XYZ file of C-alpha atoms in Angstrom:
599
model
C 0.000 0.000 0.000
C 1.448 3.339 -1.054
C 0.413 6.827 0.016
C 0.985 9.622 -2.481
C -0.037 13.215 -2.935
C -0.958 13.965 0.671
C 0.815 17.290 0.925
C -0.988 20.647 0.973
C -2.215 21.879 -2.369
C -2.084 18.486 -4.065
C -4.808 18.125 -6.655
C -5.715 15.206 -8.876
C -4.689 15.766 -12.457
C -2.109 18.366 -11.486
C -0.003 17.695 -14.574
C -1.387 18.504 -18.033
C -3.433 15.529 -19.172
C -1.993 13.168 -16.580
C -2.698 11.780 -13.139
C -0.107 11.372 -10.412
C 1.474 7.942 -10.522
C -0.448 6.538 -13.480
C 2.261 6.847 -16.119
C 1.362 6.290 -19.767
C -2.009 4.828 -20.551
C -5.306 4.435 -18.841
C -6.609 2.050 -16.241
C -5.138 -0.563 -13.992
C -5.201 -3.151 -16.784
C -6.828 -5.706 -14.498
C -9.788 -8.000 -15.055
C -11.479 -10.878 -13.281
C -10.641 -14.341 -14.507
C -13.582 -15.256 -16.737
C -14.374 -17.144 -19.941
C -14.239 -15.317 -23.255
C -17.676 -13.832 -24.068
C -19.763 -16.153 -26.211
C -22.283 -13.546 -27.335
C -22.480 -9.775 -27.727
C -25.061 -7.055 -28.309
C -24.687 -3.371 -29.177
C -26.172 -0.277 -27.544
C -25.558 3.431 -27.059
C -25.778 3.154 -23.266
C -25.685 0.230 -20.860
C -27.027 0.889 -17.351
C -25.905 -1.582 -14.667
C -28.418 -1.714 -11.821
C -32.168 -1.476 -11.393
C -32.696 0.732 -8.346
C -34.008 4.274 -8.478
C -30.740 5.585 -9.959
C -30.371 2.955 -12.661
C -33.982 2.917 -13.796
C -34.203 6.722 -13.827
C -31.005 6.926 -15.889
C -32.333 4.322 -18.314
C -35.673 6.082 -18.749
C -34.049 9.446 -19.339
C -31.454 8.015 -21.750
C -34.194 6.299 -23.737
C -36.132 9.575 -23.796
C -33.030 11.167 -25.370
C -33.300 8.643 -28.199
C -30.358 6.514 -27.032
C -30.438 2.727 -27.490
C -30.428 1.693 -23.844
C -29.847 -1.674 -22.193
C -30.476 -2.320 -18.483
C -28.424 -5.046 -16.811
C -29.531 -6.172 -13.367
C -28.136 -8.806 -11.032
C -31.501 -10.187 -9.961
C -34.978 -9.361 -11.263
C -35.715 -5.879 -12.553
C -37.768 -4.994 -9.458
C -35.307 -6.520 -6.986
C -32.840 -3.646 -6.602
C -31.915 -2.098 -3.267
C -34.496 0.663 -3.739
C -37.389 -1.633 -2.983
C -36.064 -2.141 0.562
C -36.139 1.586 1.364
C -38.775 2.212 4.015
C -38.635 5.789 5.267
C -39.037 7.903 2.149
C -37.488 10.547 -0.046
C -36.374 13.937 1.268
C -37.219 17.163 -0.593
C -38.315 20.687 0.306
C -41.960 20.185 -0.646
C -43.766 21.423 2.469
C -45.050 24.857 3.417
C -42.293 26.960 4.954
C -39.536 24.563 3.916
C -36.857 25.694 1.476
C -33.937 24.139 -0.405
C -31.634 26.306 1.723
C -32.911 24.690 4.927
C -32.524 21.247 3.377
C -28.987 22.207 2.351
C -28.060 23.271 5.883
C -29.339 20.010 7.406
C -27.376 18.024 4.805
C -24.162 19.947 5.458
C -24.453 19.473 9.232
C -24.989 15.718 8.834
C -22.027 15.489 6.432
C -19.640 16.711 9.162
C -17.630 19.136 7.072
C -16.957 16.946 4.045
C -19.965 17.605 1.785
C -19.353 19.358 -1.500
C -21.476 22.507 -1.261
C -22.156 22.682 -4.987
C -23.264 19.054 -5.128
C -25.599 19.520 -2.162
C -27.044 22.707 -3.654
C -27.671 20.838 -6.895
C -29.448 18.085 -4.964
C -31.745 20.306 -2.907
C -32.643 22.777 -5.662
C -33.313 20.207 -8.382
C -34.809 17.685 -5.951
C -38.401 18.964 -5.622
C -38.974 18.969 -9.387
C -37.310 15.553 -9.698
C -39.815 14.190 -7.164
C -42.678 15.766 -9.133
C -41.387 14.094 -12.309
C -41.264 10.809 -10.403
C -44.913 11.310 -9.497
C -45.577 12.029 -13.186
C -43.953 8.682 -13.963
C -46.580 7.008 -11.801
C -45.268 6.891 -8.217
C -48.063 7.386 -5.694
C -47.070 8.947 -2.371
C -49.204 9.024 0.763
C -51.432 12.096 1.018
C -52.662 14.052 4.012
C -56.284 14.952 4.733
C -56.047 17.980 2.440
C -54.810 15.940 -0.512
C -51.208 17.166 -0.311
C -48.174 14.900 -0.020
C -47.916 13.702 3.586
C -44.520 14.590 5.044
C -42.713 13.248 8.100
C -39.389 13.858 9.863
C -36.312 11.712 10.186
C -32.969 12.079 11.923
C -31.056 15.271 11.188
C -34.005 17.059 9.555
C -35.391 20.146 11.276
C -38.561 20.061 9.180
C -41.059 17.544 7.953
C -39.787 16.894 4.417
C -39.862 13.117 3.999
C -42.430 11.951 1.439
C -43.460 8.327 1.904
C -45.626 5.713 0.220
C -47.600 2.775 1.554
C -46.764 3.932 5.062
C -43.299 2.401 5.178
C -43.010 0.909 1.678
C -41.679 3.931 -0.213
C -38.935 2.085 -2.046
C -41.289 -0.633 -3.210
C -43.693 1.952 -4.674
C -40.929 3.902 -6.419
C -39.540 0.655 -7.828
C -42.999 -0.394 -9.037
C -43.564 2.884 -10.858
C -40.148 2.919 -12.541
C -40.269 -0.759 -13.534
C -43.690 -0.215 -15.096
C -42.352 2.755 -17.063
C -39.297 0.760 -18.218
C -41.509 -2.061 -19.482
C -43.914 0.342 -21.183
C -41.012 1.882 -23.117
C -39.829 -1.611 -24.092
C -36.281 -0.858 -22.943
C -34.073 -3.898 -23.360
C -33.467 -5.710 -20.062
C -30.972 -8.407 -19.134
C -31.899 -9.917 -15.753
C -29.945 -12.316 -13.514
C -26.718 -10.824 -14.879
C -23.566 -10.116 -12.882
C -21.383 -7.419 -14.434
C -17.778 -8.599 -14.647
C -15.534 -5.910 -16.105
C -15.405 -2.751 -18.188
C -14.463 -2.929 -21.850
C -12.186 -0.193 -23.162
C -10.915 0.726 -26.618
C -7.304 1.299 -27.677
C -7.270 4.786 -26.132
C -8.658 3.567 -22.804
C -12.159 4.904 -23.382
C -15.217 2.946 -22.282
C -16.471 0.468 -24.880
C -18.999 -1.571 -22.873
C -19.016 -4.341 -20.285
C -18.618 -8.065 -19.913
C -21.286 -9.862 -17.912
C -22.448 -13.296 -16.902
C -26.105 -14.240 -17.247
C -27.310 -16.822 -14.759
C -29.947 -19.337 -15.801
C -32.392 -19.437 -18.661
C -33.158 -16.470 -20.866
C -32.337 -14.844 -24.165
C -28.638 -15.092 -23.279
C -26.705 -17.372 -20.982
C -23.161 -17.474 -19.675
C -20.514 -14.819 -20.252
C -21.243 -12.205 -22.896
C -20.628 -8.559 -23.724
C -22.627 -5.394 -24.259
C -20.706 -3.027 -26.538
C -21.555 0.607 -25.788
C -19.608 3.889 -25.661
C -21.300 4.862 -22.379
C -21.674 2.758 -19.230
C -23.670 3.899 -16.188
C -22.836 2.157 -12.914
C -25.850 2.123 -10.597
C -24.998 -1.107 -8.791
C -25.933 0.004 -5.275
C -23.989 -0.692 -2.129
C -21.481 -3.071 -0.615
C -23.103 -3.913 2.730
C -22.264 -7.596 2.299
C -18.669 -6.888 3.324
C -20.058 -7.075 6.875
C -21.752 -10.031 8.573
C -24.922 -8.092 9.446
C -26.372 -5.544 7.055
C -29.657 -4.129 5.840
C -28.476 -4.679 2.246
C -29.724 -7.565 0.104
C -27.379 -10.469 -0.685
C -26.549 -8.997 -4.115
C -24.883 -5.895 -2.587
C -21.306 -7.115 -2.959
C -19.597 -3.932 -4.192
C -19.426 -5.110 -7.810
C -19.578 -1.586 -9.264
C -16.821 -0.155 -7.073
C -14.605 -3.186 -7.780
C -15.182 -2.924 -11.545
C -14.374 0.791 -11.495
C -11.144 0.213 -9.557
C -9.984 -2.480 -11.983
C -10.786 -0.097 -14.853
C -8.520 2.558 -13.311
C -11.175 4.831 -11.794
C -10.647 6.542 -8.461
C -12.826 6.007 -5.419
C -13.214 8.440 -2.556
C -14.284 8.451 1.106
C -14.982 4.719 1.270
C -14.226 4.706 5.009
C -17.579 6.392 5.635
C -19.933 3.430 5.897
C -23.140 4.373 7.634
C -24.409 1.895 10.195
C -28.164 2.274 10.601
C -28.788 2.672 14.324
C -32.080 0.774 14.524
C -31.920 -2.629 12.874
C -34.021 -5.437 14.342
C -31.687 -7.387 16.628
C -31.953 -11.113 15.855
C -29.181 -12.384 18.121
C -25.406 -12.128 18.460
C -24.692 -14.609 15.679
C -27.227 -13.394 13.132
C -25.761 -12.873 9.656
C -26.860 -11.617 6.252
C -29.655 -9.175 5.543
C -31.341 -7.925 8.722
C -34.789 -6.248 8.948
C -34.603 -2.461 9.092
C -36.667 -0.441 11.557
C -37.038 2.834 9.686
C -35.878 6.132 11.102
C -39.404 7.324 10.410
C -40.534 5.334 13.468
C -38.427 7.688 15.588
C -39.645 10.556 13.436
C -43.174 9.769 14.551
C -42.178 9.759 18.236
C -40.640 6.402 19.208
C -38.018 6.510 21.978
C -34.717 4.710 22.362
C -34.392 3.200 25.833
C -32.134 0.787 27.671
C -33.310 -2.281 29.575
C -34.361 -0.089 32.526
C -36.497 2.132 30.299
C -34.154 5.164 30.423
C -34.067 7.402 27.310
C -30.308 7.621 26.895
C -30.229 9.920 23.816
C -31.794 12.814 25.739
C -29.040 15.308 26.518
C -26.609 13.853 23.947
C -27.966 15.995 21.092
C -30.582 18.713 20.690
C -32.653 16.361 18.522
C -32.272 13.369 20.908
C -33.423 10.251 18.996
C -33.667 12.337 15.815
C -29.997 13.301 15.762
C -28.051 12.356 12.604
C -27.547 8.623 12.236
C -23.888 8.534 13.174
C -24.651 10.225 16.504
C -27.523 7.864 17.288
C -25.473 4.797 16.322
C -22.621 5.963 18.567
C -25.080 6.663 21.396
C -26.454 3.136 21.155
C -22.985 1.578 21.013
C -21.775 3.588 24.013
C -24.783 2.519 26.094
C -24.271 -1.095 25.045
C -20.620 -0.890 26.121
C -21.480 0.741 29.439
C -24.059 -1.913 30.282
C -22.452 -4.935 28.649
C -25.547 -5.338 26.481
C -25.800 -6.551 22.895
C -28.803 -4.397 21.970
C -31.002 -1.490 23.034
C -34.769 -1.043 22.735
C -37.000 1.120 20.566
C -40.249 1.834 22.380
C -43.273 2.786 20.274
C -45.992 1.075 22.252
C -47.739 4.431 22.636
C -48.453 4.429 18.871
C -51.246 1.900 19.375
C -52.319 -0.863 17.030
C -54.083 1.351 14.490
C -51.058 3.573 13.857
C -48.726 0.601 13.576
C -51.026 -1.139 11.115
C -51.592 1.936 8.930
C -48.297 3.821 9.103
C -45.754 1.006 9.480
C -47.331 -2.215 8.186
C -44.076 -3.579 6.698
C -42.091 -3.110 9.912
C -44.949 -4.474 11.996
C -45.075 -7.638 9.882
C -41.277 -8.089 10.001
C -41.201 -7.723 13.791
C -44.081 -10.128 14.302
C -42.443 -12.631 11.960
C -39.533 -12.708 14.427
C -41.694 -12.978 17.516
C -41.817 -9.298 18.514
C -45.092 -7.359 18.681
C -44.236 -3.631 18.752
C -47.792 -2.795 19.768
C -47.136 -4.383 23.153
C -43.321 -4.750 23.330
C -40.271 -2.537 22.804
C -38.287 -3.591 19.712
C -34.741 -4.911 20.272
C -32.385 -2.942 17.989
C -28.663 -2.623 17.257
C -26.638 -0.868 14.526
C -25.862 -2.751 11.291
C -24.105 -1.799 8.052
C -26.487 0.194 5.902
C -25.098 2.683 3.372
C -21.794 3.636 1.743
C -21.411 7.409 1.711
C -18.271 7.115 -0.432
C -17.773 5.380 -3.756
C -16.613 5.961 -7.327
C -15.628 9.623 -7.698
C -17.845 11.623 -10.042
C -18.485 15.188 -11.083
C -21.928 16.827 -10.997
C -22.905 14.971 -14.172
C -21.869 11.520 -12.984
C -18.637 11.403 -15.005
C -15.844 9.322 -13.455
C -12.105 9.518 -14.146
C -12.531 6.935 -16.942
C -13.965 8.534 -20.113
C -17.404 7.150 -20.928
C -17.908 5.609 -17.469
C -20.585 7.251 -15.310
C -21.852 6.400 -11.829
C -24.876 7.358 -9.737
C -26.655 6.235 -6.596
C -24.912 4.478 -3.745
C -22.011 3.244 -5.897
C -21.013 6.860 -6.592
C -19.344 9.556 -4.511
C -20.849 12.822 -5.764
C -19.853 14.819 -2.688
C -23.454 15.068 -1.453
C -23.135 12.868 1.639
C -19.753 13.876 3.024
C -18.879 11.882 6.125
C -22.457 10.834 6.888
C -25.577 10.650 4.731
C -28.603 12.638 5.879
C -31.630 10.355 6.188
C -33.663 9.857 2.979
C -31.269 11.853 0.801
C -30.224 8.676 -1.028
C -33.350 8.195 -3.135
C -33.277 11.878 -4.037
C -29.607 11.689 -5.013
C -30.394 8.735 -7.273
C -33.137 10.705 -9.017
C -31.297 13.991 -9.446
C -27.930 12.707 -10.592
C -29.361 9.970 -12.830
C -31.234 12.676 -14.721
C -28.046 14.732 -15.001
C -26.133 11.712 -16.317
C -28.675 11.160 -19.087
C -28.316 14.784 -20.153
C -24.511 14.501 -20.113
C -24.448 11.278 -22.141
C -26.716 12.815 -24.775
C -24.407 15.838 -25.073
C -20.923 14.446 -24.407
C -18.895 13.625 -27.532
C -18.494 9.896 -27.923
C -17.350 7.417 -30.547
C -19.843 5.216 -32.315
C -19.931 1.743 -30.796
C -18.362 -0.664 -33.259
C -20.214 -3.869 -33.972
C -18.290 -7.039 -33.201
C -18.832 -10.717 -33.983
C -20.733 -12.478 -31.217
C -17.802 -14.785 -30.520
C -15.064 -12.155 -30.469
C -12.948 -11.584 -27.381
C -13.536 -8.243 -25.637
C -10.913 -5.585 -26.334
C -10.397 -4.988 -22.602
C -8.879 -8.440 -22.094
C -5.988 -7.799 -24.487
C -2.838 -7.322 -22.429
C -4.785 -7.244 -19.159
C -3.813 -9.064 -16.007
C -6.398 -11.581 -14.750
C -7.208 -11.451 -11.036
C -6.938 -14.816 -9.249
C -10.346 -15.668 -7.865
C -11.179 -16.460 -4.247
C -13.145 -19.521 -3.270
C -16.826 -18.790 -2.538
C -16.391 -19.616 1.153
C -13.935 -16.710 1.475
C -16.983 -14.435 1.594
C -17.726 -15.413 5.189
C -14.099 -14.950 6.224
C -14.060 -11.449 4.700
C -17.275 -10.573 6.533
C -15.854 -11.836 9.823
C -12.653 -9.824 9.348
C -14.514 -6.645 8.456
C -17.121 -6.921 11.215
C -14.476 -7.317 13.923
C -11.887 -4.944 12.500
C -13.734 -2.213 10.618
C -17.254 -2.124 12.038
C -18.912 0.663 14.010
C -15.960 0.915 16.420
C -12.493 1.085 14.875
C -8.950 1.562 16.133
C -5.456 1.391 14.721
C -5.051 -2.093 16.192
C -8.348 -3.447 14.829
C -7.743 -1.930 11.396
C -4.169 -3.240 11.270
C -5.464 -6.731 12.082
C -8.112 -6.424 9.374
C -5.589 -5.155 6.818
C -3.185 -8.022 7.578
C -5.925 -10.642 7.328
C -7.261 -9.241 4.063
C -3.756 -8.991 2.609
C -3.157 -12.623 3.543
C -6.243 -13.650 1.562
C -5.112 -11.482 -1.348
C -1.555 -12.880 -1.374
C -2.699 -16.460 -0.870
C -4.929 -16.309 -3.940
C -2.107 -14.762 -5.982
C 0.421 -17.326 -4.725
C -1.806 -20.285 -5.556
C -2.370 -18.919 -9.041
C 1.316 -18.204 -9.727
C 2.951 -21.193 -8.038
C 0.387 -23.905 -8.559
C -1.614 -22.497 -11.500
C -4.607 -22.963 -9.220
C -7.487 -20.545 -8.707
C -11.159 -20.805 -7.855
C -13.383 -21.683 -10.770
C -14.938 -18.642 -12.461
C -18.536 -18.178 -11.363
C -20.891 -15.830 -9.583
C -19.860 -16.766 -6.039
C -16.105 -16.606 -6.687
C -16.460 -13.285 -8.552
C -18.501 -11.864 -5.678
C -15.946 -12.991 -3.080
C -13.144 -11.447 -5.118
C -15.057 -8.155 -5.447
C -15.744 -8.129 -1.706
C -12.045 -8.579 -0.969
C -11.056 -5.642 -3.166
C -13.592 -3.173 -1.750
C -12.761 -4.343 1.785
C -9.072 -3.660 1.216
C -9.889 -0.155 -0.001
C -12.249 0.573 2.891
C -9.701 -0.546 5.463
C -6.882 1.375 3.755
C -8.906 4.579 3.874
C -10.011 3.968 7.479
C -6.395 3.419 8.571
C -5.373 6.666 6.882
C -8.088 8.765 8.583
C -6.778 9.082 12.145
C -9.768 10.940 13.586
C -13.456 10.436 14.353
C -15.761 12.107 11.839
C -19.324 11.315 10.785
C -19.835 7.580 10.587
C -16.089 6.846 10.856
C -15.424 6.264 14.559
C -11.834 5.738 15.725
C -11.644 4.807 19.405
C -7.954 5.733 19.467
C -8.670 9.140 17.881
C -12.039 10.109 19.395
C -12.045 13.751 18.287
C -12.740 15.437 14.983
C -9.656 17.244 13.645
C -10.590 19.760 10.946
C -7.099 21.232 10.615
C -5.564 17.891 9.685
C -8.426 15.758 8.404
C -11.021 17.965 6.752
C -9.804 16.269 3.599
C -10.943 13.548 1.216
C -9.133 10.237 0.916
C -8.810 8.985 -2.650
C -7.743 5.460 -3.595
C -6.851 3.846 -6.892
C -5.567 0.424 -7.918
C -2.236 -0.071 -9.690
C -1.628 -2.694 -12.410
C 0.126 -4.899 -9.843
C -2.992 -4.662 -7.644
C -1.487 -2.378 -5.002
C -3.583 0.398 -3.513
C -2.400 3.996 -3.847
C -3.929 6.105 -1.060
C -3.715 9.889 -1.019
C -5.248 12.748 0.872
C -6.519 15.886 -0.866
C -4.971 19.230 0.017
C -8.218 20.898 1.136
C -11.799 19.989 1.969
C -12.928 20.913 -1.554
C -14.218 17.925 -3.483
C -11.490 17.166 -6.057
C -12.357 17.811 -9.694
C -12.843 14.771 -11.896
C -10.323 14.868 -14.731
C -10.271 11.962 -17.206
C -7.219 9.751 -17.281
C -4.668 10.256 -20.028
C -5.239 8.313 -23.250
C -3.554 4.946 -23.409
C -0.564 4.631 -25.693
C -1.269 2.351 -28.681
C 0.017 -1.188 -28.233
C 2.758 -2.224 -30.696
């Protein structure tokens, strides 16, 4: 691991047309070990992901007259968006303004938000929500027929629009999926994206992917397109317990790194404070208890019934998520407990059944009746505030590669995402990406025989694959070493353990010509290892506590030293280059230098 460019005034792309440390050419020149594509299709744009960001980008690209293909890892309506409970934040209510929304977002982001990105979000957000309604999304209404609004943590006003009580994501997904099908946009389901294709100059030329099971295509193939939009969601599966679905294995971030793109602020993983506690050894996706429950008046209490958040923040249980998560963890440490309690018995049965039917059903399915019992809760991995670096139009450092939604780092979230800003970010920046793709100069995608090898594999170094069972080892390492509470010792242990997995896979491949068989589970494990290495590298670098990054050995926020962004890229020999920006300003995104032609 190498740190470069951490001195004051360092900026990415400081040399004309170059990036520090990249040398001639573009990209890390790395790909996953995979069979040669056996089929190929052509498009103008390929969108990877089917959450609010991906589907919005696809709809808007199609509206621009671009041949658009949507690739999704599961079914079209099975993206992370459908799991969102609370709602979507926008200044839609009387007396609320984008400026107030901006201030709440900046406070939650703990000094690392990009002001211009946040202003873009809050000013374009209300109209983006109205366009979503025009697409067919139906939000809950109040008695006067206006959109019903609630509060969540960090918001000083009621500005959270919701649907179906606590099924906002499912309704948004339904509306967008219906619109996608009505426009007859081409869809490839059950498809894991493998790697980015690039042309001789290093510009995006499409993707390779693997289609699982029956369908129009099967096995490894390629979509040739001059523009690729990553909207692959999060990477919560790097931890043992998460609110993310099983498909959230960081595939987009890993692909971008192998393609040479930079990622930023990956140490800021938000742990949702109130996840239904299912026991010490529970693993995988855990049921979320929406922040909106606290927004409607539920209280956090310990086993004795004491409200421990009172006095810790002016908003008590409605403080920003990082503060609530830390408050819960501190109380658990003080009392030797493995969970706290969320008490909403005063809601009564009618309110629970009408306002929070999804949460009520999930709790009852696990033997808890919130009408009569407090809900056992504990923090679990929820959302990545960092990701692939983009500008305000979703452009990454690789020409032709765009990113939006949770996979991206636009600068909106800073060190801690404000509740319910994620769906809005997906809407706003997906629309901006579609506009950029329609206007950005791009080469015409060249048709290729269905059996041809992808251009990106020429001269690239294949990554040795991990065995599928390595996934659980990675999750164990990350949960113990880089979870809610971190320290130099825990992060060093995690880094050493992850590096051992990395070196072991490389050694087996080089010395014994032995690697895991290519397939979905081995590709996912290998992606998880890469994003885990980056997360831990960034967390080791940031020797302070800020937002959702909590260092026990550095408990204070240090603006003079650490009001900076940490940027990571991957070298061709699979080392991580970690650098710190010179100021708190979000670094500009400057495309990598063109690759020198191969002899």
